[in-house]
Structure formats: structure tokens, C-alpha cells
XYZ file of C-alpha atoms in Angstrom:
562
model
C 61.452 117.059 52.094
C 62.330 114.554 49.355
C 58.596 113.864 48.829
C 57.922 117.555 48.294
C 60.836 117.966 45.871
C 59.746 114.987 43.747
C 56.134 116.152 43.764
C 57.309 119.542 42.527
C 59.044 117.764 39.657
C 55.681 116.250 38.693
C 54.865 119.631 37.151
C 57.488 118.830 34.488
C 55.813 115.468 33.850
C 52.357 117.052 33.544
C 53.702 119.736 31.199
C 55.425 117.079 29.091
C 52.223 115.030 28.880
C 50.341 118.131 27.747
C 52.952 118.855 25.055
C 52.895 115.216 23.935
C 49.145 115.344 23.329
C 48.674 118.880 22.039
C 51.803 119.839 20.120
C 51.142 119.736 16.367
C 54.389 117.797 15.889
C 53.951 115.357 18.779
C 50.197 114.792 18.403
C 50.830 112.300 15.609
C 52.397 109.972 18.203
C 48.941 109.318 19.690
C 48.079 106.920 16.862
C 48.290 103.157 17.383
C 50.696 102.304 14.552
C 54.014 104.169 14.745
C 56.308 104.494 11.743
C 60.091 104.845 11.830
C 59.935 108.655 11.907
C 57.378 108.505 14.735
C 59.624 106.208 16.776
C 62.625 108.508 16.290
C 60.510 111.434 17.495
C 59.392 109.326 20.463
C 63.021 108.622 21.418
C 63.983 112.299 21.129
C 61.034 113.475 23.240
C 61.402 111.017 26.109
C 65.210 111.148 26.116
C 64.956 114.922 26.514
C 62.453 114.442 29.331
C 64.800 111.962 31.026
C 67.777 114.322 30.769
C 65.751 117.242 32.168
C 64.667 114.990 35.029
C 68.341 114.363 35.837
C 68.904 118.093 36.248
C 65.784 118.666 38.347
C 66.427 115.773 40.741
C 67.052 116.029 44.478
C 70.729 115.787 45.521
C 71.002 113.087 48.220
C 74.143 112.702 50.399
C 73.859 109.303 52.124
C 77.359 109.678 53.618
C 75.943 112.445 55.828
C 72.483 110.803 55.897
C 70.852 114.037 54.687
C 69.119 115.265 51.557
C 70.311 118.482 50.087
C 67.690 121.068 49.283
C 69.658 122.198 46.257
C 68.867 120.648 42.896
C 71.429 118.639 40.952
C 72.236 121.301 38.407
C 75.922 120.433 38.092
C 78.231 117.460 38.553
C 77.838 115.366 41.687
C 80.392 114.597 44.314
C 81.675 111.044 44.509
C 79.501 110.378 47.580
C 76.334 111.969 46.155
C 73.277 110.541 44.405
C 70.073 111.859 42.820
C 66.429 111.109 43.584
C 64.564 112.048 40.410
C 61.706 111.338 37.997
C 63.942 110.065 35.170
C 62.455 106.523 35.373
C 59.078 107.885 34.236
C 60.539 108.792 30.835
C 62.023 105.319 30.326
C 58.966 103.401 31.569
C 56.392 105.441 29.631
C 58.421 105.399 26.397
C 58.755 101.618 26.650
C 55.061 101.202 27.405
C 54.053 103.338 24.421
C 56.713 102.438 21.864
C 57.763 98.937 22.892
C 60.837 97.373 24.527
C 63.344 98.657 21.952
C 62.200 102.272 22.337
C 62.264 101.927 26.122
C 65.810 100.539 26.078
C 67.077 103.294 23.745
C 65.521 106.061 25.868
C 66.868 104.381 29.007
C 70.333 104.164 27.460
C 70.433 107.830 26.391
C 69.089 109.290 29.644
C 71.110 106.717 31.625
C 74.394 107.666 29.936
C 73.630 111.306 30.701
C 73.058 110.354 34.339
C 76.424 108.541 34.304
C 78.111 111.713 33.078
C 76.815 113.621 36.113
C 78.837 111.362 38.399
C 78.122 110.199 41.930
C 78.617 106.789 43.488
C 75.388 105.444 41.869
C 76.256 106.549 38.314
C 76.784 103.023 36.966
C 73.841 101.572 38.892
C 71.451 104.294 37.710
C 72.555 103.868 34.087
C 71.840 100.131 34.177
C 68.603 100.637 36.121
C 67.223 103.162 33.623
C 67.807 100.762 30.722
C 66.093 97.951 32.658
C 63.158 100.242 33.497
C 62.614 101.061 29.824
C 62.692 97.348 29.032
C 60.158 96.568 31.769
C 57.798 99.257 30.447
C 57.959 97.726 26.965
C 57.451 94.179 28.219
C 54.430 95.242 30.284
C 52.692 96.573 27.165
C 53.817 93.773 24.852
C 52.537 90.966 27.044
C 49.396 92.736 28.189
C 46.198 90.894 27.222
C 44.617 94.249 26.419
C 46.611 95.997 23.685
C 45.133 99.398 24.560
C 46.722 101.660 27.156
C 46.016 100.109 30.562
C 46.659 102.408 33.520
C 46.789 99.535 36.033
C 49.371 97.639 33.992
C 51.476 100.790 33.651
C 51.237 101.408 37.408
C 52.397 97.912 38.337
C 55.130 98.070 35.695
C 56.415 101.283 37.301
C 56.421 99.703 40.770
C 58.305 96.643 39.515
C 60.767 98.830 37.585
C 61.490 101.021 40.611
C 61.977 97.964 42.823
C 64.502 96.683 40.290
C 66.275 100.043 40.450
C 66.704 99.732 44.218
C 68.036 96.182 43.831
C 70.490 97.295 41.122
C 71.734 100.133 43.341
C 72.436 97.647 46.132
C 74.277 95.348 43.702
C 76.458 97.882 41.862
C 76.802 100.967 44.101
C 79.758 101.057 46.492
C 80.413 101.527 49.342
C 77.568 99.192 50.300
C 76.753 101.048 53.505
C 76.119 104.224 51.494
C 73.959 102.267 49.048
C 71.905 100.860 51.937
C 71.400 104.307 53.443
C 70.486 105.752 50.036
C 67.894 103.051 49.327
C 66.441 103.582 52.790
C 66.041 107.302 52.012
C 64.784 107.208 48.409
C 63.060 103.822 47.939
C 59.565 104.640 49.169
C 59.412 108.206 47.766
C 60.703 107.219 44.322
C 58.528 104.104 44.041
C 55.408 106.065 44.989
C 56.080 109.305 43.114
C 57.408 107.745 39.899
C 54.590 105.186 39.808
C 52.113 108.028 40.272
C 53.840 110.038 37.537
C 53.671 107.092 35.141
C 49.949 106.712 35.847
C 49.345 110.432 35.266
C 51.238 110.419 31.957
C 49.526 107.275 30.636
C 46.103 108.471 31.843
C 46.451 111.759 29.973
C 47.524 109.989 26.775
C 44.695 107.451 27.102
C 42.143 110.210 27.642
C 43.284 112.064 24.526
C 43.298 108.831 22.467
C 39.737 108.068 23.562
C 38.695 111.575 22.570
C 40.467 111.086 19.243
C 38.516 107.859 18.665
C 35.238 109.555 19.595
C 35.837 112.351 17.109
C 36.835 109.783 14.486
C 33.653 107.812 15.172
C 31.523 110.940 14.801
C 33.210 111.775 11.500
C 32.761 108.188 10.272
C 29.079 108.234 11.213
C 28.709 111.559 9.436
C 30.292 110.078 6.292
C 28.004 107.044 6.429
C 24.950 109.246 6.910
C 25.928 111.166 3.788
C 26.549 107.922 1.893
C 23.088 106.609 2.775
C 21.383 109.810 1.613
C 23.347 110.034 -1.632
C 22.814 106.439 -2.817
C 19.677 107.250 -4.799
C 21.456 110.042 -6.697
C 24.748 108.226 -7.275
C 22.842 105.365 -8.924
C 22.369 107.751 -11.861
C 26.103 108.166 -12.370
C 28.465 111.062 -11.721
C 26.982 113.874 -13.792
C 26.246 117.540 -13.198
C 22.773 116.921 -11.740
C 24.056 114.173 -9.445
C 26.979 116.342 -8.328
C 24.650 119.215 -7.379
C 22.297 116.971 -5.388
C 25.152 115.194 -3.618
C 26.997 118.425 -2.805
C 23.808 119.868 -1.307
C 23.466 116.868 1.033
C 27.133 117.001 2.071
C 26.922 120.746 2.721
C 23.894 120.203 4.988
C 25.478 117.398 7.023
C 29.157 118.369 7.203
C 30.360 121.474 9.022
C 32.054 123.070 6.016
C 32.225 126.420 4.244
C 32.296 125.133 0.676
C 32.235 122.057 -1.525
C 33.200 121.035 -5.032
C 32.728 117.831 -7.005
C 34.424 117.071 -10.298
C 34.663 114.257 -12.801
C 37.781 113.077 -14.617
C 38.487 116.385 -16.326
C 36.294 119.218 -15.042
C 34.515 120.654 -12.009
C 30.834 119.684 -12.120
C 29.681 121.879 -9.242
C 31.191 124.336 -6.762
C 29.187 125.994 -3.994
C 31.623 128.883 -3.508
C 30.750 132.030 -5.415
C 33.220 134.683 -6.546
C 36.020 132.158 -7.027
C 38.364 131.754 -9.981
C 37.148 128.371 -11.256
C 39.677 128.263 -14.093
C 42.587 128.583 -11.687
C 40.892 126.173 -9.278
C 40.447 123.605 -12.053
C 44.107 123.904 -13.043
C 45.195 123.333 -9.433
C 43.004 120.246 -9.092
C 43.821 118.489 -12.344
C 47.508 119.313 -12.761
C 49.871 116.348 -12.630
C 49.620 112.851 -14.042
C 48.500 111.170 -10.837
C 46.160 112.480 -8.155
C 47.643 112.043 -4.642
C 45.808 110.530 -1.681
C 44.683 114.066 -0.890
C 45.748 117.615 -1.684
C 45.038 120.974 -0.069
C 44.281 123.770 -2.523
C 44.049 127.436 -1.578
C 41.903 129.520 -3.882
C 40.728 132.965 -2.837
C 39.652 132.832 0.796
C 38.915 129.096 0.741
C 41.083 126.078 1.522
C 39.856 122.905 -0.196
C 40.883 119.437 0.995
C 40.499 117.327 -2.148
C 40.414 113.519 -2.336
C 40.003 111.438 -5.504
C 37.269 109.036 -6.539
C 39.368 105.967 -7.310
C 37.938 102.698 -8.630
C 39.937 99.462 -9.007
C 40.811 98.714 -12.631
C 39.355 102.085 -13.656
C 41.605 104.509 -11.780
C 40.780 108.177 -11.229
C 37.089 108.929 -11.797
C 36.668 112.335 -10.189
C 37.354 114.457 -7.142
C 35.637 115.575 -3.946
C 36.744 118.811 -2.301
C 35.516 120.150 1.044
C 36.385 123.755 1.828
C 37.134 125.673 5.022
C 37.866 129.374 5.322
C 40.624 128.894 7.903
C 43.579 126.602 7.281
C 43.917 126.157 11.050
C 40.647 124.186 11.028
C 42.143 121.577 8.696
C 43.348 118.794 10.989
C 43.842 115.047 10.691
C 40.210 114.413 11.623
C 38.945 116.560 8.769
C 41.359 115.083 6.216
C 40.380 111.556 7.272
C 36.700 112.490 6.967
C 37.209 113.737 3.401
C 39.097 110.561 2.469
C 36.478 108.239 4.000
C 33.677 110.116 2.284
C 35.437 109.983 -1.085
C 35.978 106.229 -0.614
C 32.281 105.657 0.088
C 31.240 107.758 -2.904
C 33.799 105.868 -5.005
C 32.050 102.627 -4.049
C 28.747 104.120 -5.184
C 30.271 105.149 -8.516
C 31.631 101.626 -8.767
C 28.143 100.216 -8.190
C 26.704 102.523 -10.827
C 29.250 101.339 -13.373
C 28.493 97.742 -12.487
C 24.750 98.235 -12.838
C 25.258 100.020 -16.141
C 27.427 97.165 -17.353
C 24.795 94.670 -16.220
C 22.080 96.521 -18.132
C 24.112 96.489 -21.325
C 25.499 92.963 -21.007
C 23.685 90.077 -22.606
C 25.468 87.193 -20.911
C 23.828 85.458 -17.954
C 26.712 85.985 -15.532
C 26.384 89.749 -15.489
C 22.615 89.540 -15.139
C 23.155 87.387 -12.086
C 25.834 89.780 -10.871
C 23.560 92.783 -11.185
C 20.795 91.185 -9.169
C 23.180 90.633 -6.284
C 23.756 94.282 -5.653
C 20.321 95.183 -4.346
C 19.864 98.622 -2.776
C 18.218 97.149 0.328
C 21.384 95.198 1.193
C 23.513 98.333 0.852
C 21.081 100.362 2.998
C 20.972 97.650 5.668
C 24.754 97.336 5.672
C 25.259 101.102 5.989
C 22.721 101.288 8.813
C 24.529 98.486 10.622
C 27.933 100.155 10.226
C 26.478 103.495 11.332
C 25.167 101.946 14.552
C 28.675 100.687 15.400
C 30.387 104.045 14.777
C 29.785 105.348 18.291
C 29.667 102.075 20.229
C 32.524 100.207 18.531
C 34.581 102.240 16.008
C 37.000 99.350 15.390
C 34.116 97.049 14.466
C 32.705 99.744 12.169
C 36.025 99.940 10.306
C 36.096 96.142 9.946
C 32.560 96.128 8.514
C 33.435 98.866 6.014
C 36.299 96.648 4.812
C 33.945 93.642 4.597
C 31.402 95.671 2.615
C 34.123 96.908 0.278
C 35.438 93.363 -0.203
C 31.927 92.087 -0.895
C 31.283 94.523 -3.716
C 34.845 94.360 -5.022
C 34.526 90.603 -5.455
C 31.436 91.099 -7.589
C 33.347 93.506 -9.807
C 36.437 91.467 -10.524
C 34.681 88.222 -11.478
C 34.971 87.966 -15.243
C 34.954 84.173 -15.599
C 32.304 81.500 -15.098
C 34.442 79.712 -12.509
C 36.322 80.880 -9.406
C 38.611 79.296 -6.853
C 36.736 77.897 -3.862
C 38.956 80.003 -1.591
C 37.692 83.193 -3.269
C 34.082 82.010 -3.097
C 34.440 81.443 0.637
C 36.026 84.874 1.195
C 33.145 86.452 -0.716
C 30.618 84.535 1.392
C 32.431 85.425 4.638
C 32.325 89.147 3.783
C 28.563 88.875 3.326
C 28.200 86.883 6.561
C 30.290 89.376 8.577
C 27.838 92.147 7.762
C 24.804 89.959 8.490
C 26.316 88.766 11.791
C 26.865 92.382 12.808
C 23.193 93.121 12.038
C 21.715 90.176 13.894
C 24.350 89.477 16.555
C 24.073 86.189 18.406
C 20.999 85.173 16.417
C 23.210 84.106 13.512
C 26.232 81.818 13.337
C 28.058 80.329 10.331
C 30.122 77.156 10.704
C 32.374 76.229 7.770
C 33.768 72.710 7.482
C 35.762 72.491 4.251
C 39.230 70.867 3.940
C 42.115 73.176 3.041
C 43.107 70.932 0.121
C 39.859 71.891 -1.636
C 40.653 75.608 -1.685
C 42.368 75.462 -5.080
C 39.422 73.704 -6.732
C 37.321 75.804 -9.084
C 33.568 76.111 -8.644
C 30.882 78.094 -10.497
C 31.161 81.764 -9.539
C 28.560 83.112 -7.077
C 27.269 79.630 -6.272
C 27.616 79.497 -2.450
C 26.631 82.955 -1.227
C 23.052 82.891 -2.646
C 22.381 79.545 -0.944
C 23.772 80.802 2.383
C 21.742 84.000 1.993
C 18.594 81.950 1.393
C 19.290 79.906 4.545
C 19.624 83.087 6.588
C 16.638 84.983 5.190
C 14.117 82.154 4.971
C 15.441 79.824 7.666
C 17.241 81.595 10.502
C 15.811 85.127 10.679
C 12.117 84.128 10.932
C 13.089 82.136 14.027
C 13.034 84.425 17.131
C 16.063 82.804 18.761
C 17.967 82.555 15.468
C 20.178 79.602 14.649
C 23.210 78.303 12.778
C 24.157 77.702 9.150
C 26.549 74.834 8.367
C 28.546 75.012 5.135
C 30.318 71.725 4.368
C 32.181 70.089 1.489
C 33.617 66.604 1.014
C 34.903 64.355 -1.753
C 32.447 61.800 -3.117
C 33.953 59.496 -5.715
C 35.165 61.867 -8.446
C 32.938 64.729 -7.352
C 32.724 67.336 -4.604
C 29.609 67.292 -2.442
C 28.559 70.676 -1.032
C 25.852 71.118 1.585
C 24.306 74.164 3.263
C 22.198 73.230 6.272
C 20.374 75.554 8.655
C 18.598 75.078 11.964
C 15.828 77.477 10.977
C 12.066 77.254 10.573
C 12.111 75.097 7.450
C 9.377 75.386 4.807
C 6.476 73.563 3.287
C 6.636 71.860 -0.116
C 4.414 74.592 -1.573
C 6.793 77.294 -0.344
C 9.798 75.405 -1.698
C 8.198 75.056 -5.124
C 7.428 78.783 -5.168
C 11.060 79.698 -4.419
C 12.431 77.358 -7.091
C 10.054 78.413 -9.853
C 8.711 81.925 -9.316
C 11.294 84.005 -7.457
C 13.410 86.354 -9.645
C 17.089 87.226 -9.210
C 20.027 85.135 -8.197
C 18.220 82.971 -5.635
C 17.820 79.211 -5.551
C 16.073 79.183 -8.927
C 19.063 80.782 -10.643
C 21.604 78.566 -8.859
C 19.598 75.432 -9.660
C 19.398 76.292 -13.369
C 23.104 77.117 -13.611
C 24.126 73.810 -12.015
C 21.915 71.850 -14.403
C 23.267 73.779 -17.368
C 26.892 73.125 -16.345
C 26.718 69.551 -15.063
C 23.482 68.029 -16.339
C 19.896 67.608 -15.122
C 20.934 65.212 -12.353
C 23.252 67.805 -10.774
C 20.660 70.329 -9.649
C 19.951 71.293 -6.052
C 18.836 68.584 -3.649
C 16.629 70.147 -0.975
C 15.413 68.470 2.198
C 13.118 70.538 4.398
C 10.083 70.448 6.618
C 8.375 72.960 8.858
C 10.252 73.690 12.116
C 13.069 71.261 11.215
C 15.398 73.420 9.150
C 16.541 73.019 5.563
C 19.464 71.199 3.947
C 20.541 72.038 0.391
C 23.121 69.831 -1.348
C 24.698 69.703 -4.793
C 27.510 67.903 -6.597
C 30.262 69.313 -8.801
C 31.987 66.883 -11.142
C 35.748 66.706 -10.673
C 36.063 66.205 -14.412
C 34.295 69.479 -15.015
C 36.412 71.156 -12.347
C 39.579 70.033 -14.115
C 38.401 71.345 -17.449
C 37.396 74.576 -15.790
C 40.925 74.952 -14.587
C 42.069 74.503 -18.169
């Protein structure tokens, strides 16, 4: 009978799991990173579940060696105990929120159990706290940080075994404790372990669905970004806004769209709308928030800003839906990601415009770095990871952003070696994602060199050359070795690849005829800064790889530091 009663209580667990995943208030707890408010909500939810489980438990009377068919709805007699599903609340809360959350939930629901009385009141209070702690430890020390049903199952078994041991230690008389454990041990271990698995499985399933939807939205944003590049290169004007809004409207499942610049709406697809009132709603206030929802007429616009580092607010993107109920976290995140990608394109336009107008060599070199083919290739690579590996896609978006942001903030001829390496690593991360195991970068540079200053954009072009002309033509790929060492009063840098190498004729062509910021540009800059004898030293032969070396004078480095 006790099995049947506990199985009936599983309906409460299933209902709670459904509420946890589908309630508009509780759904936010599905995310990986929980804030303070989220943790408080977690404690309230699972403490309530634990208290309800106390009331729905099976009243067991070991003194008479029987289980009562009545539920424990009131206070217990001094010889009574409860078989219930309270441990599920403590274990699951600990597994989701960590040891501290598990202990707090165990303490609250355990104290409530103590108030109900019975000869196991103290033992059950202690056991519930321990069970919450075990749930938290199981997640914390799991090799896989994601929700693991097997780990949760074994944690529940261990926790329930501890509960039986604690009952035998603290509950008196001992004979009653022995009889009680004999009655409830197997049912509670099995049923509560099963309940924990069901709860965690439901949460895991919803989280996976959440990630799938997020991946689809991210891929949709990247698809839009790829198609809008050619228009955004012209700058954010009325014509560009119309072309971009048309593409977004075709790809995204929306009812309306608007795009604006710093002060006015450039285009709005919704007809019969009060654009004056809409403009006032968008541009009111000194600072544009991360996003805002604006209701105008029968349309709800989720608006996100175009923000550029060092330039601030540059415009706004608004995607409209007719029903406010359709605006969820997925949609808001999609709007924000899309506005970020378009912001990067505006940033690139401003950089290219600056490069066209600038007369100094650094900005000419800077401009030639940001080639459309690299952006297209990078976006294609990220898009391919959106469905297969959303976490990797997010990492690559950050690497791409860092790569272009580094090109924007360089205003001096020299940069710290640490920054040069970070810039090069961002580029390599994207290339490694494209070509997988065919490409590997090994960096061997002492930490004490990181504060030295080197010519800006000096390493990445050489590494890029090694990849494009050395590694990629080789079917099995290869490795690139980036090294630096002290040599007298100078720093010796070398970039060596295990690629296909090149003939002397090919080498001469690269050094003399190729445009842009390739080896020719790097070679000329080094000679200009350090003298004719400080150009690139290149050793190469067909099928034997290439090694490029150069020296930077420590004296010049010191003066560069000022």
C-alpha cells in the first residue's frame, strides 16, 4: 500500500515540474546562470513543494507495524512517522541551485516536518538538510556541468540511504526506528529516486528545447547579417534601411519592422500608424535601454539600439508583433542579437569610411584587414555551429567581435604584445572553427614579454599568411608555431609552419606584388621602423614549410613606450 500512496504523490511532483518549466514567473529559472532574485524564487518554490509533500505523506505507525491509509494532514502522534516525497524537493533544488540552495530548502521543509511531530521529527529534519547538500554536491562535482539524469538518480539513492541511517541514529526508541526503516526504506529509495529523475528529466528536456529555439534564432540573425552586409557597407541611410528591413521582414516571422538613425525613423513597414507618436516613444530619454517595448496602434515593437564602442547610440532596430503574448525571451534575445550584428556592420562602415579619408599608413593597413570575404567566411562558420553547437557559436561571435573591435581601438603605431596576441588568437579561433583539426596554433612566448610594445598589426598578417599559403593547401593541414625570445638587446620573433612551403619565385611575388597588409606591408614597416637590416627573414622550400623571423630592437621598444 505504501508504494501506491507514494506513487500517487508523484502526481504532485509531475505537476510541480510542469509549473517550473511553463509558468511565466518560474520559466526564468531554466537558465544556466541564476541571479539572487532567481535563487530566492528557487528556494520559495521548492520549500513550498517540500511542505506540501509533508502533508501528502503516508502516516506510518511502526509501533503497531502497520501503515495508515490516512494522509498526514494534521499533527502526528509521538509513535508515528511519515513516508513522503519531501526529499525530492531538497535533492532537486540542491542539484539545480547548488549546495547552499539545497541546504536552505532542506532546512525550511525540514523544520516544517519537525513541527508536525512524531518520533522521527529530529531525524527527518537533519536528513532533509543533508539530502539538499548531497544534491548540490552531486552537481558541483559532476564532470559534466549540464543536467545529468544519471548523476541525479545516484545522488537521490545516496541521499535516501543517508536518511535511513540518520533515522537509525537519532530516532528513539530504536526498535521502532528499525521497524520503520524496514517498512519505508525500499519504497522511499525507489520512489524518491524515480521522482528526482522525472523532475530533472523534464527540466533538461525543456532546457534542450530552449537551446534549440535559441540556436534557430541565432542562425536566423546570422543569415540576415550575411545578406545585409552589402547594403550596410554603404552606411545607415534611408536606402540602406529600406533594403535591410525588407530582408529582415522576409527572414524573420514578424508583423512589422522599423529602422532609425540617431534622431529619426528611416523606414517603417507598418502603414496607418502614427509615426510622430512612435518617434517620440523611441527617442525619449537621454539613454536608450538594452531594449524597450513600444505599443503603437495595433503593433508592439521590441526595439534595441545600434551601439558602437566610443561612438555610443547610432540608431535603433524595432521588430513588431501584433500580439504582446508572442513577445517572449526568445524574441527579445533575437532582436538584441540582430541589433548587435548590425551594429558591427555599422562599425565596419565607419572604419572603412575613416580609412578612405585617412592619409596615414596605419589606417590604410587597417582598412585592408577588414576584407568582406573574411566576414562572410566567419559568418558562414558561425552559422554552421548554430544548430550543432550553440555554445561554440556564441564563443565565435565573441571572437569575431573582439577581432574587429581590436582593429577599431588601435590609434597608435605600437601596441602591447599581450594585445597583439589576443588579436591574433581571435582570428585563429575563427579559422580553427572553419578548418577543424587541419589547423593548430602553438604559441611559445614568455609571460615577461607581454608588457613589451611591438608594431601594431605585425603578427596576425604573418600568421594569416602561414595559414593561407602554407597550411590550407596541404590536405592533412598542419601546425603554426609562434615563438619569441630575447637575443642580446632585441626580441626575436618567428612564425613557422609545417605547410607546403613555396618556391623562390612565389616568395618574390608575395613580397613585391601582393597588395594589402600581407608580407610586403609588414616587411616595409619593419624596415621603416628599425632599418633595412630588420626586415623579414624568410626560409622556405617546397614541401618543407616556411619560417619567417624578424627582430625588434629593445631600444626602439623602450622609446615606443615613452
